[in-house]
Amino acid sequence: MSEDMITVAMPKGRIFNEAVELLRRANYPIPPEFDESRKLIIEAPEAGMRFILAKPMDVPTYVEHGVADVGVAGKDVMIEEKRDVYEVLDLKISACYMAVAALPSYDPKSEVAPKVASKYPNLTSEYFREQGEQVEIIKLNGSIELAPIIGLADRIVDIVSTGQTLKANGLVEIEEMIAITSRFIVNPVSYRTKSAQIDDMVDRLAEVVDQGVEAK
Ligand code: PRP
């Protein structure tokens, strides 16, 4: 990896477009191929940058291991993964929240150790431990809303954005847990060795984040 090149780990999926828009507003010349390519590494040599396109849950892993200097990761992923990275800026994009949901007929008193399905087993177990409630956690990788409908779990812990997925599947929110936005994260070694470029990036992003917030 070139000394001066900054490698940015970007989350594929729903955060991606908002993160790209933020970088473009900060005047980073993001190559047009970002928008339609299936390539997983995209070079932007004129900006001294290289982008790797990762699964959202894996972004902190790439950054922790230093194969990416910086990255964009949801607060949900940061809580779940607990990676050794610096969280330096709230990008205030992809706002949503984590919630506990169930079928409307669900009676919380009906089970001794209710089953809770989630893509976030660590976050979920921590949450219920703090609540003093004993639950059995069932780890799934997506389509979590299926679990209570099909009888795999009593409750789910998942991201709610518009609320449409819960509604479309006849589930109701029981509890709002944590507000989530995307964060700019940095590898601790890169923060020292590439401090000029990374500080500049943080400043430019912070400026457009503030403009975005003022505009709302
Ligand atoms: C996420 C989340 C919910 C849904 C919430 O799933 O897990 O299912 O979005 O969004 P909404 O409140 O706007 O309906 P995603 O689409 O990322 O896919 P997944 O089910 O495979 O995790």
PDB file of C-alpha atoms and ligand atoms in Angstrom:
ATOM      1  CA  MET A   1       0.000   0.000   0.000  1.00  0.00           C
ATOM      2  CA  SER A   2       1.414   3.391  -0.960  1.00  0.00           C
ATOM      3  CA  GLU A   3       2.479   5.470   2.036  1.00  0.00           C
ATOM      4  CA  ASP A   4       0.323   8.425   1.150  1.00  0.00           C
ATOM      5  CA  MET A   5      -2.653   6.589  -0.255  1.00  0.00           C
ATOM      6  CA  ILE A   6      -5.700   6.558   2.022  1.00  0.00           C
ATOM      7  CA  THR A   7      -7.786   3.402   1.857  1.00  0.00           C
ATOM      8  CA  VAL A   8     -11.424   3.975   2.716  1.00  0.00           C
ATOM      9  CA  ALA A   9     -13.719   1.079   3.649  1.00  0.00           C
ATOM     10  CA  MET A  10     -17.224   1.839   2.426  1.00  0.00           C
ATOM     11  CA  PRO A  11     -20.334  -0.108   3.464  1.00  0.00           C
ATOM     12  CA  LYS A  12     -22.256  -1.616   0.578  1.00  0.00           C
ATOM     13  CA  GLY A  13     -26.020  -1.432   0.829  1.00  0.00           C
ATOM     14  CA  ARG A  14     -28.340   1.143   2.269  1.00  0.00           C
ATOM     15  CA  ILE A  15     -25.715   3.498   3.766  1.00  0.00           C
ATOM     16  CA  PHE A  16     -23.659   3.521   0.580  1.00  0.00           C
ATOM     17  CA  ASN A  17     -25.432   6.207  -1.455  1.00  0.00           C
ATOM     18  CA  GLU A  18     -25.606   8.643   1.430  1.00  0.00           C
ATOM     19  CA  ALA A  19     -21.916   8.088   2.247  1.00  0.00           C
ATOM     20  CA  VAL A  20     -20.921   8.659  -1.400  1.00  0.00           C
ATOM     21  CA  GLU A  21     -23.029  11.822  -1.529  1.00  0.00           C
ATOM     22  CA  LEU A  22     -21.302  13.108   1.606  1.00  0.00           C
ATOM     23  CA  LEU A  23     -17.838  12.469   0.118  1.00  0.00           C
ATOM     24  CA  ARG A  24     -18.827  14.227  -3.105  1.00  0.00           C
ATOM     25  CA  ARG A  25     -20.153  17.217  -1.139  1.00  0.00           C
ATOM     26  CA  ALA A  26     -16.771  17.318   0.624  1.00  0.00           C
ATOM     27  CA  ASN A  27     -15.230  17.660  -2.865  1.00  0.00           C
ATOM     28  CA  TYR A  28     -13.728  14.219  -3.118  1.00  0.00           C
ATOM     29  CA  PRO A  29     -13.620  13.210  -6.796  1.00  0.00           C
ATOM     30  CA  ILE A  30     -15.504   9.958  -6.442  1.00  0.00           C
ATOM     31  CA  PRO A  31     -15.198   8.009  -9.715  1.00  0.00           C
ATOM     32  CA  PRO A  32     -18.472   7.587 -11.630  1.00  0.00           C
ATOM     33  CA  GLU A  33     -17.918   3.808 -11.664  1.00  0.00           C
ATOM     34  CA  PHE A  34     -18.893   3.891  -7.976  1.00  0.00           C
ATOM     35  CA  ASP A  35     -22.487   4.178  -8.993  1.00  0.00           C
ATOM     36  CA  GLU A  36     -22.842   1.108 -11.162  1.00  0.00           C
ATOM     37  CA  SER A  37     -19.762  -1.088 -10.796  1.00  0.00           C
ATOM     38  CA  ARG A  38     -19.648  -4.437  -9.046  1.00  0.00           C
ATOM     39  CA  LYS A  39     -15.928  -3.977  -8.437  1.00  0.00           C
ATOM     40  CA  LEU A  40     -14.924  -4.230  -4.816  1.00  0.00           C
ATOM     41  CA  ILE A  41     -11.830  -2.026  -5.035  1.00  0.00           C
ATOM     42  CA  ILE A  42     -12.111   1.331  -6.753  1.00  0.00           C
ATOM     43  CA  GLU A  43      -9.067   3.522  -7.213  1.00  0.00           C
ATOM     44  CA  ALA A  44      -9.234   7.323  -7.130  1.00  0.00           C
ATOM     45  CA  PRO A  45      -5.536   8.169  -7.640  1.00  0.00           C
ATOM     46  CA  GLU A  46      -6.168  11.875  -8.279  1.00  0.00           C
ATOM     47  CA  ALA A  47      -7.621  12.074  -4.773  1.00  0.00           C
ATOM     48  CA  GLY A  48      -4.853   9.874  -3.330  1.00  0.00           C
ATOM     49  CA  MET A  49      -7.542   7.411  -2.320  1.00  0.00           C
ATOM     50  CA  ARG A  50      -8.635   3.865  -2.795  1.00  0.00           C
ATOM     51  CA  PHE A  51     -12.074   2.588  -1.803  1.00  0.00           C
ATOM     52  CA  ILE A  52     -12.910  -0.917  -0.727  1.00  0.00           C
ATOM     53  CA  LEU A  53     -16.563  -1.908  -0.757  1.00  0.00           C
ATOM     54  CA  ALA A  54     -17.336  -4.179   2.176  1.00  0.00           C
ATOM     55  CA  LYS A  55     -20.350  -5.661   3.901  1.00  0.00           C
ATOM     56  CA  PRO A  56     -21.427  -3.066   6.506  1.00  0.00           C
ATOM     57  CA  MET A  57     -20.757  -5.429   9.433  1.00  0.00           C
ATOM     58  CA  ASP A  58     -17.189  -5.997   8.177  1.00  0.00           C
ATOM     59  CA  VAL A  59     -16.088  -2.357   7.808  1.00  0.00           C
ATOM     60  CA  PRO A  60     -14.644  -2.055  11.367  1.00  0.00           C
ATOM     61  CA  THR A  61     -12.769  -5.343  10.828  1.00  0.00           C
ATOM     62  CA  TYR A  62     -10.942  -3.982   7.761  1.00  0.00           C
ATOM     63  CA  VAL A  63     -10.167  -0.775   9.636  1.00  0.00           C
ATOM     64  CA  GLU A  64      -9.019  -2.544  12.814  1.00  0.00           C
ATOM     65  CA  HIS A  65      -6.585  -4.684  10.813  1.00  0.00           C
ATOM     66  CA  GLY A  66      -5.221  -1.603   9.034  1.00  0.00           C
ATOM     67  CA  VAL A  67      -5.980  -2.779   5.494  1.00  0.00           C
ATOM     68  CA  ALA A  68      -8.273   0.244   5.409  1.00  0.00           C
ATOM     69  CA  ASP A  69      -7.132   3.461   7.095  1.00  0.00           C
ATOM     70  CA  VAL A  70     -10.609   4.829   7.588  1.00  0.00           C
ATOM     71  CA  GLY A  71     -14.182   3.714   7.052  1.00  0.00           C
ATOM     72  CA  VAL A  72     -17.865   4.438   7.366  1.00  0.00           C
ATOM     73  CA  ALA A  73     -19.738   2.242   9.824  1.00  0.00           C
ATOM     74  CA  GLY A  74     -23.144   2.353  11.480  1.00  0.00           C
ATOM     75  CA  LYS A  75     -23.287   2.835  15.238  1.00  0.00           C
ATOM     76  CA  ASP A  76     -25.169  -0.486  15.345  1.00  0.00           C
ATOM     77  CA  VAL A  77     -22.152  -2.243  13.825  1.00  0.00           C
ATOM     78  CA  MET A  78     -19.757  -0.414  16.154  1.00  0.00           C
ATOM     79  CA  ILE A  79     -21.690  -1.569  19.233  1.00  0.00           C
ATOM     80  CA  GLU A  80     -21.999  -5.111  17.918  1.00  0.00           C
ATOM     81  CA  GLU A  81     -18.417  -5.566  16.746  1.00  0.00           C
ATOM     82  CA  LYS A  82     -16.464  -3.633  19.424  1.00  0.00           C
ATOM     83  CA  ARG A  83     -13.397  -3.320  17.207  1.00  0.00           C
ATOM     84  CA  ASP A  84     -10.257  -1.486  18.185  1.00  0.00           C
ATOM     85  CA  VAL A  85     -10.787   1.620  16.035  1.00  0.00           C
ATOM     86  CA  TYR A  86     -11.322   5.313  16.719  1.00  0.00           C
ATOM     87  CA  GLU A  87     -14.789   6.674  16.129  1.00  0.00           C
ATOM     88  CA  VAL A  88     -13.971  10.257  15.234  1.00  0.00           C
ATOM     89  CA  LEU A  89     -17.045  11.792  13.641  1.00  0.00           C
ATOM     90  CA  ASP A  90     -20.804  11.322  13.630  1.00  0.00           C
ATOM     91  CA  LEU A  91     -21.661  11.633   9.930  1.00  0.00           C
ATOM     92  CA  LYS A  92     -25.352  12.018  10.826  1.00  0.00           C
ATOM     93  CA  ILE A  93     -26.428   9.989   7.801  1.00  0.00           C
ATOM     94  CA  SER A  94     -28.600   6.878   7.577  1.00  0.00           C
ATOM     95  CA  ALA A  95     -30.418   7.753  10.777  1.00  0.00           C
ATOM     96  CA  CYS A  96     -32.508   4.930  12.179  1.00  0.00           C
ATOM     97  CA  TYR A  97     -32.859   3.161  15.514  1.00  0.00           C
ATOM     98  CA  MET A  98     -32.680  -0.286  17.063  1.00  0.00           C
ATOM     99  CA  ALA A  99     -35.917  -1.617  18.449  1.00  0.00           C
ATOM    100  CA  VAL A 100     -37.448  -4.663  20.059  1.00  0.00           C
ATOM    101  CA  ALA A 101     -40.497  -5.876  18.141  1.00  0.00           C
ATOM    102  CA  ALA A 102     -42.953  -8.754  18.267  1.00  0.00           C
ATOM    103  CA  LEU A 103     -46.346  -9.896  17.039  1.00  0.00           C
ATOM    104  CA  PRO A 104     -49.152  -7.791  18.560  1.00  0.00           C
ATOM    105  CA  SER A 105     -50.446 -10.930  20.322  1.00  0.00           C
ATOM    106  CA  TYR A 106     -47.142 -11.509  22.133  1.00  0.00           C
ATOM    107  CA  ASP A 107     -47.443 -11.541  25.914  1.00  0.00           C
ATOM    108  CA  PRO A 108     -44.042 -10.788  27.513  1.00  0.00           C
ATOM    109  CA  LYS A 109     -45.076 -12.682  30.645  1.00  0.00           C
ATOM    110  CA  SER A 110     -45.819 -15.869  28.740  1.00  0.00           C
ATOM    111  CA  GLU A 111     -42.270 -17.191  28.385  1.00  0.00           C
ATOM    112  CA  VAL A 112     -39.638 -17.960  31.031  1.00  0.00           C
ATOM    113  CA  ALA A 113     -36.658 -17.339  28.732  1.00  0.00           C
ATOM    114  CA  PRO A 114     -38.071 -15.762  25.579  1.00  0.00           C
ATOM    115  CA  LYS A 115     -36.307 -16.312  22.292  1.00  0.00           C
ATOM    116  CA  VAL A 116     -35.015 -13.155  20.640  1.00  0.00           C
ATOM    117  CA  ALA A 117     -33.844 -13.248  17.021  1.00  0.00           C
ATOM    118  CA  SER A 118     -31.313 -10.702  15.783  1.00  0.00           C
ATOM    119  CA  LYS A 119     -28.436  -9.965  13.467  1.00  0.00           C
ATOM    120  CA  TYR A 120     -26.848  -8.337  16.535  1.00  0.00           C
ATOM    121  CA  PRO A 121     -26.312 -11.075  19.157  1.00  0.00           C
ATOM    122  CA  ASN A 122     -23.782  -9.125  21.257  1.00  0.00           C
ATOM    123  CA  LEU A 123     -25.795  -5.914  21.354  1.00  0.00           C
ATOM    124  CA  THR A 124     -28.956  -7.894  22.101  1.00  0.00           C
ATOM    125  CA  SER A 125     -27.472  -9.928  24.940  1.00  0.00           C
ATOM    126  CA  GLU A 126     -25.899  -6.806  26.481  1.00  0.00           C
ATOM    127  CA  TYR A 127     -29.208  -4.963  26.275  1.00  0.00           C
ATOM    128  CA  PHE A 128     -31.247  -7.699  27.954  1.00  0.00           C
ATOM    129  CA  ARG A 129     -28.553  -8.304  30.578  1.00  0.00           C
ATOM    130  CA  GLU A 130     -28.792  -4.622  31.515  1.00  0.00           C
ATOM    131  CA  GLN A 131     -32.577  -4.973  31.673  1.00  0.00           C
ATOM    132  CA  GLY A 132     -32.111  -7.933  34.007  1.00  0.00           C
ATOM    133  CA  GLU A 133     -34.047 -10.190  31.672  1.00  0.00           C
ATOM    134  CA  GLN A 134     -32.935 -13.661  30.702  1.00  0.00           C
ATOM    135  CA  VAL A 135     -33.419 -14.404  27.009  1.00  0.00           C
ATOM    136  CA  GLU A 136     -32.233 -16.955  24.504  1.00  0.00           C
ATOM    137  CA  ILE A 137     -30.661 -15.287  21.494  1.00  0.00           C
ATOM    138  CA  ILE A 138     -31.042 -16.696  18.008  1.00  0.00           C
ATOM    139  CA  LYS A 139     -28.561 -15.230  15.540  1.00  0.00           C
ATOM    140  CA  LEU A 140     -29.884 -14.650  12.023  1.00  0.00           C
ATOM    141  CA  ASN A 141     -28.249 -12.918   9.077  1.00  0.00           C
ATOM    142  CA  GLY A 142     -31.207 -11.000   7.660  1.00  0.00           C
ATOM    143  CA  SER A 143     -34.980 -10.995   7.111  1.00  0.00           C
ATOM    144  CA  ILE A 144     -35.271 -10.978  10.914  1.00  0.00           C
ATOM    145  CA  GLU A 145     -38.973 -10.118  10.729  1.00  0.00           C
ATOM    146  CA  LEU A 146     -39.637 -13.683   9.558  1.00  0.00           C
ATOM    147  CA  ALA A 147     -38.665 -15.171  12.913  1.00  0.00           C
ATOM    148  CA  PRO A 148     -41.735 -14.313  15.044  1.00  0.00           C
ATOM    149  CA  ILE A 149     -44.145 -14.933  12.161  1.00  0.00           C
ATOM    150  CA  ILE A 150     -42.821 -18.404  11.513  1.00  0.00           C
ATOM    151  CA  GLY A 151     -42.454 -19.239  15.223  1.00  0.00           C
ATOM    152  CA  LEU A 152     -38.666 -19.243  15.474  1.00  0.00           C
ATOM    153  CA  ALA A 153     -38.553 -16.450  18.061  1.00  0.00           C
ATOM    154  CA  ASP A 154     -40.850 -14.499  20.386  1.00  0.00           C
ATOM    155  CA  ARG A 155     -39.226 -11.135  19.806  1.00  0.00           C
ATOM    156  CA  ILE A 156     -36.715  -9.558  17.453  1.00  0.00           C
ATOM    157  CA  VAL A 157     -34.081  -6.872  17.838  1.00  0.00           C
ATOM    158  CA  ASP A 158     -33.503  -5.024  14.598  1.00  0.00           C
ATOM    159  CA  ILE A 159     -33.000  -1.735  12.823  1.00  0.00           C
ATOM    160  CA  VAL A 160     -36.103   0.344  12.157  1.00  0.00           C
ATOM    161  CA  SER A 161     -35.812   3.017   9.505  1.00  0.00           C
ATOM    162  CA  THR A 162     -39.181   3.811   7.921  1.00  0.00           C
ATOM    163  CA  GLY A 163     -41.012   1.158   9.946  1.00  0.00           C
ATOM    164  CA  GLN A 164     -42.402  -0.321   6.732  1.00  0.00           C
ATOM    165  CA  THR A 165     -40.848  -3.767   7.145  1.00  0.00           C
ATOM    166  CA  LEU A 166     -42.391  -4.193  10.608  1.00  0.00           C
ATOM    167  CA  LYS A 167     -45.752  -2.955   9.362  1.00  0.00           C
ATOM    168  CA  ALA A 168     -45.752  -5.071   6.196  1.00  0.00           C
ATOM    169  CA  ASN A 169     -45.111  -8.154   8.317  1.00  0.00           C
ATOM    170  CA  GLY A 170     -47.680  -7.343  11.001  1.00  0.00           C
ATOM    171  CA  LEU A 171     -45.167  -6.740  13.793  1.00  0.00           C
ATOM    172  CA  VAL A 172     -45.267  -4.005  16.408  1.00  0.00           C
ATOM    173  CA  GLU A 173     -42.506  -2.161  18.155  1.00  0.00           C
ATOM    174  CA  ILE A 174     -42.270  -2.923  21.869  1.00  0.00           C
ATOM    175  CA  GLU A 175     -39.321  -0.759  22.775  1.00  0.00           C
ATOM    176  CA  GLU A 176     -37.043   1.761  21.126  1.00  0.00           C
ATOM    177  CA  MET A 177     -33.481   0.934  22.164  1.00  0.00           C
ATOM    178  CA  ILE A 178     -30.764   3.125  20.634  1.00  0.00           C
ATOM    179  CA  ALA A 179     -30.601   5.873  18.004  1.00  0.00           C
ATOM    180  CA  ILE A 180     -28.244   4.963  15.151  1.00  0.00           C
ATOM    181  CA  THR A 181     -26.294   7.032  12.617  1.00  0.00           C
ATOM    182  CA  SER A 182     -23.180   6.303  10.556  1.00  0.00           C
ATOM    183  CA  ARG A 183     -19.751   7.096  11.966  1.00  0.00           C
ATOM    184  CA  PHE A 184     -16.383   7.909  10.431  1.00  0.00           C
ATOM    185  CA  ILE A 185     -13.868   5.501  11.917  1.00  0.00           C
ATOM    186  CA  VAL A 186     -10.076   5.461  11.827  1.00  0.00           C
ATOM    187  CA  ASN A 187      -7.352   2.875  12.380  1.00  0.00           C
ATOM    188  CA  PRO A 188      -5.283   4.022  15.414  1.00  0.00           C
ATOM    189  CA  VAL A 189      -1.908   3.500  13.663  1.00  0.00           C
ATOM    190  CA  SER A 190      -3.043   5.265  10.473  1.00  0.00           C
ATOM    191  CA  TYR A 191      -4.246   8.151  12.630  1.00  0.00           C
ATOM    192  CA  ARG A 192      -0.626   8.696  13.663  1.00  0.00           C
ATOM    193  CA  THR A 193       1.191   7.844  10.410  1.00  0.00           C
ATOM    194  CA  LYS A 194      -1.219   9.567   8.019  1.00  0.00           C
ATOM    195  CA  SER A 195      -2.455  12.277  10.383  1.00  0.00           C
ATOM    196  CA  ALA A 196      -2.307  15.132   7.847  1.00  0.00           C
ATOM    197  CA  GLN A 197      -4.529  13.405   5.255  1.00  0.00           C
ATOM    198  CA  ILE A 198      -6.884  11.957   7.845  1.00  0.00           C
ATOM    199  CA  ASP A 199      -7.260  15.234   9.773  1.00  0.00           C
ATOM    200  CA  ASP A 200      -8.003  16.970   6.468  1.00  0.00           C
ATOM    201  CA  MET A 201     -10.614  14.354   5.631  1.00  0.00           C
ATOM    202  CA  VAL A 202     -12.255  14.673   9.050  1.00  0.00           C
ATOM    203  CA  ASP A 203     -12.332  18.498   8.739  1.00  0.00           C
ATOM    204  CA  ARG A 204     -13.860  18.399   5.260  1.00  0.00           C
ATOM    205  CA  LEU A 205     -16.452  15.843   6.271  1.00  0.00           C
ATOM    206  CA  ALA A 206     -17.279  17.697   9.500  1.00  0.00           C
ATOM    207  CA  GLU A 207     -17.926  20.828   7.465  1.00  0.00           C
ATOM    208  CA  VAL A 208     -20.424  19.161   5.132  1.00  0.00           C
ATOM    209  CA  VAL A 209     -22.048  17.292   8.032  1.00  0.00           C
ATOM    210  CA  ASP A 210     -22.666  20.637   9.781  1.00  0.00           C
ATOM    211  CA  GLN A 211     -23.996  22.194   6.556  1.00  0.00           C
ATOM    212  CA  GLY A 212     -26.344  19.219   6.181  1.00  0.00           C
ATOM    213  CA  VAL A 213     -27.597  19.591   9.742  1.00  0.00           C
ATOM    214  CA  GLU A 214     -28.104  23.376   9.353  1.00  0.00           C
ATOM    215  CA  ALA A 215     -30.029  22.809   6.117  1.00  0.00           C
ATOM    216  CA  LYS A 216     -32.543  20.569   7.939  1.00  0.00           C
TER     217      LYS A 216
HETATM  218  C1  PRP B   1     -33.106  -3.663   7.466  1.00  0.00           C
HETATM  219  C2  PRP B   1     -33.604  -4.098   8.835  1.00  0.00           C
HETATM  220  C3  PRP B   1     -35.088  -4.174   8.652  1.00  0.00           C
HETATM  221  C4  PRP B   1     -35.379  -3.085   7.649  1.00  0.00           C
HETATM  222  C5  PRP B   1     -35.883  -1.853   8.326  1.00  0.00           C
HETATM  223  O1  PRP B   1     -33.005  -4.789   6.667  1.00  0.00           O
HETATM  224  O2  PRP B   1     -33.000  -5.319   9.205  1.00  0.00           O
HETATM  225  O3  PRP B   1     -35.451  -5.425   8.136  1.00  0.00           O
HETATM  226  O4  PRP B   1     -34.135  -2.792   6.992  1.00  0.00           O
HETATM  227  O5  PRP B   1     -36.148  -0.810   7.415  1.00  0.00           O
HETATM  228  P1  PRP B   1     -37.567  -0.094   7.363  1.00  0.00           P
HETATM  229  O6  PRP B   1     -37.943   0.286   8.775  1.00  0.00           O
HETATM  230  O7  PRP B   1     -37.354   1.106   6.494  1.00  0.00           O
HETATM  231  O8  PRP B   1     -38.560  -1.047   6.763  1.00  0.00           O
HETATM  232  P2  PRP B   1     -32.245  -4.773   5.284  1.00  0.00           P
HETATM  233  O9  PRP B   1     -33.130  -4.245   4.215  1.00  0.00           O
HETATM  234  O10 PRP B   1     -30.951  -4.053   5.451  1.00  0.00           O
HETATM  235  O11 PRP B   1     -32.024  -6.298   4.980  1.00  0.00           O
HETATM  236  P3  PRP B   1     -31.936  -7.587   5.899  1.00  0.00           P
HETATM  237  O12 PRP B   1     -33.341  -7.950   6.270  1.00  0.00           O
HETATM  238  O13 PRP B   1     -31.316  -8.601   5.008  1.00  0.00           O
HETATM  239  O14 PRP B   1     -31.092  -7.278   7.093  1.00  0.00           O
END
